[in-house]
CSV table of N, CA, C and O in Angstrom, one decimal:
chain,number,residue,atom,x,y,z
A,1,UNK,N,12.0,0.0,-0.2
A,1,UNK,CA,11.2,-0.7,0.9
A,1,UNK,C,9.8,-0.4,1.0
A,1,UNK,O,9.4,0.8,1.0
A,2,UNK,N,9.1,-1.4,1.0
A,2,UNK,CA,7.7,-1.2,1.3
A,2,UNK,C,7.3,-1.5,2.8
A,2,UNK,O,7.8,-2.6,3.3
A,3,UNK,N,6.5,-0.7,3.3
A,3,UNK,CA,6.1,-0.9,4.8
A,3,UNK,C,4.7,-1.0,5.0
A,3,UNK,O,4.0,-0.5,4.1
A,4,UNK,N,4.2,-1.7,6.0
A,4,UNK,CA,2.7,-1.9,6.2
A,4,UNK,C,2.5,-1.3,7.6
A,4,UNK,O,3.3,-1.5,8.5
A,5,UNK,N,1.5,-0.5,7.7
A,5,UNK,CA,1.0,0.0,8.9
A,5,UNK,C,-0.3,-0.5,9.3
A,5,UNK,O,-1.2,-0.5,8.4
A,6,UNK,N,-0.5,-1.0,10.5
A,6,UNK,CA,-1.8,-1.7,10.9
A,6,UNK,C,-2.4,-0.8,11.9
A,6,UNK,O,-1.8,-0.3,12.9
A,7,UNK,N,-3.6,-0.5,11.8
A,7,UNK,CA,-4.4,0.3,12.9
A,7,UNK,C,-5.9,-0.3,13.0
A,7,UNK,O,-6.5,-0.9,12.2
A,8,UNK,N,-6.2,-0.2,14.4
A,8,UNK,CA,-7.6,-0.6,14.7
A,8,UNK,C,-8.4,0.7,15.2
A,8,UNK,O,-7.6,1.5,15.9
A,9,UNK,N,-9.6,1.0,14.8
A,9,UNK,CA,-10.2,2.2,15.1
A,9,UNK,C,-11.8,1.9,15.4
A,9,UNK,O,-12.5,1.3,14.5
A,10,UNK,N,-12.2,2.0,16.5
A,10,UNK,CA,-13.6,1.9,17.0
A,10,UNK,C,-14.1,0.4,16.6
A,10,UNK,O,-15.3,0.4,16.1
A,11,UNK,N,-13.4,-0.5,16.7
A,11,UNK,CA,-13.8,-1.9,16.5
A,11,UNK,C,-13.6,-2.2,15.0
A,11,UNK,O,-13.7,-3.5,14.8
A,12,UNK,N,-13.3,-1.4,14.2
A,12,UNK,CA,-13.0,-1.8,12.7
A,12,UNK,C,-11.6,-1.8,12.6
A,12,UNK,O,-10.7,-1.3,13.2
A,13,UNK,N,-11.2,-2.8,11.7
A,13,UNK,CA,-9.8,-3.1,11.5
A,13,UNK,C,-9.3,-2.5,10.0
A,13,UNK,O,-9.9,-2.8,9.1
A,14,UNK,N,-8.4,-1.6,10.2
A,14,UNK,CA,-7.9,-1.0,9.0
A,14,UNK,C,-6.4,-1.6,9.0
A,14,UNK,O,-5.5,-1.1,9.7
A,15,UNK,N,-6.2,-2.7,8.3
A,15,UNK,CA,-5.2,-3.7,8.5
A,15,UNK,C,-3.9,-3.1,7.7
A,15,UNK,O,-2.9,-3.2,8.2
A,16,UNK,N,-4.1,-2.5,6.6
A,16,UNK,CA,-3.0,-2.3,5.9
A,16,UNK,C,-2.9,-1.0,5.1
A,16,UNK,O,-3.9,-0.6,4.4
A,17,UNK,N,-1.8,-0.3,5.3
A,17,UNK,CA,-1.5,0.8,4.4
A,17,UNK,C,-0.1,0.6,3.9
A,17,UNK,O,0.8,0.4,4.6
A,18,UNK,N,0.0,0.5,2.7
A,18,UNK,CA,1.4,0.1,2.1
A,18,UNK,C,1.9,1.4,1.6
A,18,UNK,O,1.4,1.9,0.8
A,19,UNK,N,3.2,1.7,1.9
A,19,UNK,CA,3.8,2.8,1.4
A,19,UNK,C,5.3,2.4,1.1
A,19,UNK,O,5.9,1.4,1.5
A,20,UNK,N,5.8,3.2,0.2
A,20,UNK,CA,7.2,3.0,-0.3
A,20,UNK,C,7.8,4.4,-0.5
A,20,UNK,O,7.2,5.3,-0.9
A,21,UNK,N,9.0,4.5,-0.2
A,21,UNK,CA,9.9,5.6,-0.3
A,21,UNK,C,10.9,5.5,-1.5
A,21,UNK,O,11.6,4.5,-1.4
A,22,UNK,N,10.6,6.4,-2.4
A,22,UNK,CA,11.5,6.3,-3.6
A,22,UNK,C,12.2,7.7,-3.6
A,22,UNK,O,11.5,8.7,-3.8
A,23,UNK,N,13.4,7.7,-3.7
A,23,UNK,CA,14.2,9.0,-3.6
A,23,UNK,C,13.6,9.8,-2.6
A,23,UNK,O,13.8,9.6,-1.4
A,24,UNK,N,13.2,11.1,-2.8
A,24,UNK,CA,12.7,12.0,-1.7
A,24,UNK,C,11.1,12.0,-1.7
A,24,UNK,O,10.5,12.9,-1.1
A,25,UNK,N,10.4,10.8,-2.2
A,25,UNK,CA,9.1,10.8,-2.3
A,25,UNK,C,8.6,9.7,-1.4
A,25,UNK,O,9.2,8.7,-1.3
A,26,UNK,N,7.4,9.9,-0.9
A,26,UNK,CA,6.7,8.6,-0.3
A,26,UNK,C,5.4,8.6,-1.0
A,26,UNK,O,4.7,9.5,-1.1
A,27,UNK,N,5.2,7.3,-1.4
A,27,UNK,CA,4.0,7.0,-2.2
A,27,UNK,C,3.1,6.0,-1.3
A,27,UNK,O,3.7,5.1,-0.7
A,28,UNK,N,1.9,6.4,-1.1
A,28,UNK,CA,1.0,5.5,-0.5
A,28,UNK,C,0.3,4.7,-1.6
A,28,UNK,O,-0.3,5.1,-2.4
A,29,UNK,N,0.7,3.3,-1.6
A,29,UNK,CA,0.2,2.5,-2.6
A,29,UNK,C,-1.2,1.9,-2.5
A,29,UNK,O,-1.9,1.7,-3.4
A,30,UNK,N,-1.8,1.7,-1.2
A,30,UNK,CA,-2.9,1.1,-1.0
A,30,UNK,C,-3.4,1.2,0.5
A,30,UNK,O,-2.5,1.1,1.4
A,31,UNK,N,-4.6,1.4,0.7
A,31,UNK,CA,-5.1,1.5,2.1
A,31,UNK,C,-6.6,0.9,2.0
A,31,UNK,O,-7.2,1.3,1.2
A,32,UNK,N,-6.8,0.0,3.0
A,32,UNK,CA,-8.3,-0.5,2.8
A,32,UNK,C,-8.7,-1.0,4.2
A,32,UNK,O,-7.9,-1.2,5.2
A,33,UNK,N,-10.0,-1.2,4.5
A,33,UNK,CA,-10.6,-1.7,5.8
A,33,UNK,C,-10.6,-3.1,5.6
A,33,UNK,O,-11.2,-3.7,4.6
A,34,UNK,N,-10.1,-3.8,6.6
A,34,UNK,CA,-10.3,-5.3,6.6
A,34,UNK,C,-11.6,-5.7,6.8
A,34,UNK,O,-12.2,-5.3,7.8
A,35,UNK,N,-12.2,-6.5,6.1
A,35,UNK,CA,-13.5,-7.0,6.2
A,35,UNK,C,-13.7,-8.2,6.9
A,35,UNK,O,-14.7,-8.5,7.6
A,36,UNK,N,-12.8,-9.2,6.7
A,36,UNK,CA,-12.8,-10.6,7.3
A,36,UNK,C,-12.5,-10.5,8.7
A,36,UNK,O,-11.6,-9.7,9.2
A,37,UNK,N,-13.4,-11.3,9.5
A,37,UNK,CA,-13.1,-11.3,10.9
A,37,UNK,C,-12.2,-12.5,11.3
A,37,UNK,O,-11.7,-12.5,12.3
A,38,UNK,N,-11.8,-13.4,10.2
A,38,UNK,CA,-10.9,-14.5,10.4
A,38,UNK,C,-9.8,-14.3,9.5
A,38,UNK,O,-9.9,-13.9,8.3
A,39,UNK,N,-8.6,-14.7,9.8
A,39,UNK,CA,-7.5,-14.7,8.9
A,39,UNK,C,-6.8,-13.4,8.8
A,39,UNK,O,-7.4,-12.4,9.1
A,40,UNK,N,-5.5,-13.5,8.5
A,40,UNK,CA,-4.7,-12.2,8.5
A,40,UNK,C,-4.1,-11.9,7.1
A,40,UNK,O,-3.6,-10.8,6.9
A,41,UNK,N,-4.3,-12.9,6.3
A,41,UNK,CA,-3.8,-12.7,4.9
A,41,UNK,C,-4.6,-11.5,4.2
A,41,UNK,O,-5.7,-11.4,4.2
A,42,UNK,N,-3.7,-10.9,3.4
A,42,UNK,CA,-4.2,-9.8,2.5
A,42,UNK,C,-4.8,-10.4,1.3
A,42,UNK,O,-4.1,-11.2,0.6
A,43,UNK,N,-6.0,-10.1,0.9
A,43,UNK,CA,-6.6,-10.6,-0.4
A,43,UNK,C,-5.7,-10.5,-1.6
A,43,UNK,O,-4.9,-9.5,-1.7
A,44,UNK,N,-5.6,-11.5,-2.5
A,44,UNK,CA,-4.8,-11.5,-3.6
A,44,UNK,C,-5.0,-10.3,-4.5
A,44,UNK,O,-4.3,-9.8,-5.0
A,45,UNK,N,-6.4,-9.9,-4.6
A,45,UNK,CA,-6.7,-8.8,-5.5
A,45,UNK,C,-5.9,-7.4,-5.0
A,45,UNK,O,-5.6,-6.7,-5.7
A,46,UNK,N,-6.0,-7.4,-3.5
A,46,UNK,CA,-5.3,-6.2,-3.0
A,46,UNK,C,-3.7,-6.3,-3.3
A,46,UNK,O,-3.1,-5.2,-3.5
A,47,UNK,N,-3.2,-7.5,-3.2
A,47,UNK,CA,-1.7,-7.6,-3.5
A,47,UNK,C,-1.4,-7.2,-4.8
A,47,UNK,O,-0.5,-6.5,-5.2
A,48,UNK,N,-2.3,-7.7,-5.8
A,48,UNK,CA,-2.0,-7.4,-7.1
A,48,UNK,C,-2.1,-5.8,-7.5
A,48,UNK,O,-1.3,-5.3,-8.1
A,49,UNK,N,-3.1,-5.2,-6.8
A,49,UNK,CA,-3.2,-3.7,-7.0
A,49,UNK,C,-2.0,-3.1,-6.4
A,49,UNK,O,-1.5,-2.1,-7.0
A,50,UNK,N,-1.5,-3.5,-5.3
A,50,UNK,CA,-0.3,-2.9,-4.6
A,50,UNK,C,0.8,-3.0,-5.6
A,50,UNK,O,1.7,-2.1,-5.8
A,51,UNK,N,1.0,-4.2,-6.1
A,51,UNK,CA,2.2,-4.5,-7.1
A,51,UNK,C,2.1,-3.6,-8.4
A,51,UNK,O,3.1,-3.0,-8.8
A,52,UNK,N,0.9,-3.3,-8.9
A,52,UNK,CA,0.7,-2.5,-10.0
A,52,UNK,C,1.0,-1.0,-9.6
A,52,UNK,O,1.8,-0.3,-10.4
A,53,UNK,N,0.5,-0.6,-8.5
A,53,UNK,CA,0.9,0.7,-8.1
A,53,UNK,C,2.3,0.9,-7.8
A,53,UNK,O,2.9,2.1,-7.9
A,54,UNK,N,3.0,-0.1,-7.3
A,54,UNK,CA,4.4,0.1,-7.0
A,54,UNK,C,5.2,0.3,-8.3
A,54,UNK,O,6.0,1.1,-8.4
A,55,UNK,N,4.8,-0.4,-9.2
A,55,UNK,CA,5.3,-0.3,-10.6
A,55,UNK,C,5.2,1.2,-11.2
A,55,UNK,O,6.2,1.8,-11.6
A,56,UNK,N,4.0,1.6,-11.0
A,56,UNK,CA,3.7,3.0,-11.4
A,56,UNK,C,4.5,4.0,-10.6
A,56,UNK,O,5.0,5.0,-11.2
A,57,UNK,N,4.7,3.8,-9.2
A,57,UNK,CA,5.5,4.7,-8.4
A,57,UNK,C,6.9,4.8,-9.0
A,57,UNK,O,7.5,5.8,-8.9
A,58,UNK,N,7.3,3.5,-9.2
A,58,UNK,CA,8.8,3.5,-9.6
A,58,UNK,C,8.9,4.3,-11.0
A,58,UNK,O,9.9,5.1,-11.1
A,59,UNK,N,8.0,4.1,-11.9
A,59,UNK,CA,8.0,4.7,-13.2
A,59,UNK,C,8.0,6.3,-12.9
A,59,UNK,O,8.7,7.1,-13.5
A,60,UNK,N,7.1,6.8,-11.9
A,60,UNK,CA,6.9,8.3,-11.7
A,60,UNK,C,8.2,8.9,-11.1
A,60,UNK,O,8.8,9.9,-11.5
A,61,UNK,N,8.7,8.0,-10.3
A,61,UNK,CA,10.0,8.4,-9.5
A,61,UNK,C,11.1,8.6,-10.5
A,61,UNK,O,11.8,9.6,-10.5
A,62,UNK,N,11.3,7.7,-11.4
A,62,UNK,CA,12.3,7.8,-12.4
A,62,UNK,C,12.2,9.0,-13.4
A,62,UNK,O,13.2,9.7,-13.7
A,63,UNK,N,11.0,9.2,-13.8
A,63,UNK,CA,10.6,10.3,-14.6
A,63,UNK,C,11.0,11.6,-13.9
A,63,UNK,O,11.5,12.6,-14.5
A,64,UNK,N,10.7,11.8,-12.7
A,64,UNK,CA,10.9,12.9,-11.9
A,64,UNK,C,12.5,13.3,-11.7
A,64,UNK,O,12.9,14.4,-11.6
A,65,UNK,N,13.2,12.2,-11.7
A,65,UNK,CA,14.6,12.3,-11.4
A,65,UNK,C,15.4,12.7,-12.8
A,65,UNK,O,16.5,13.1,-12.7
A,66,UNK,N,14.7,12.4,-14.0
A,66,UNK,CA,15.5,12.9,-15.2
A,66,UNK,C,15.5,14.4,-15.4
A,66,UNK,O,14.9,15.2,-14.9
């Protein structure tokens, strides 16, 4: 399961921290400061990076379990 944590700090928007729990590990896949003042969508480049890191996290988790 991938979860998103949203936080505001001193007027800056830190919109997304994506984490995934695999077996007994928690991987932080991506965290970034939201730059856009309008819209809530996560940029496509960030989504692709999250997908790549999720794939890597799954591979790491499988290797650790062997």
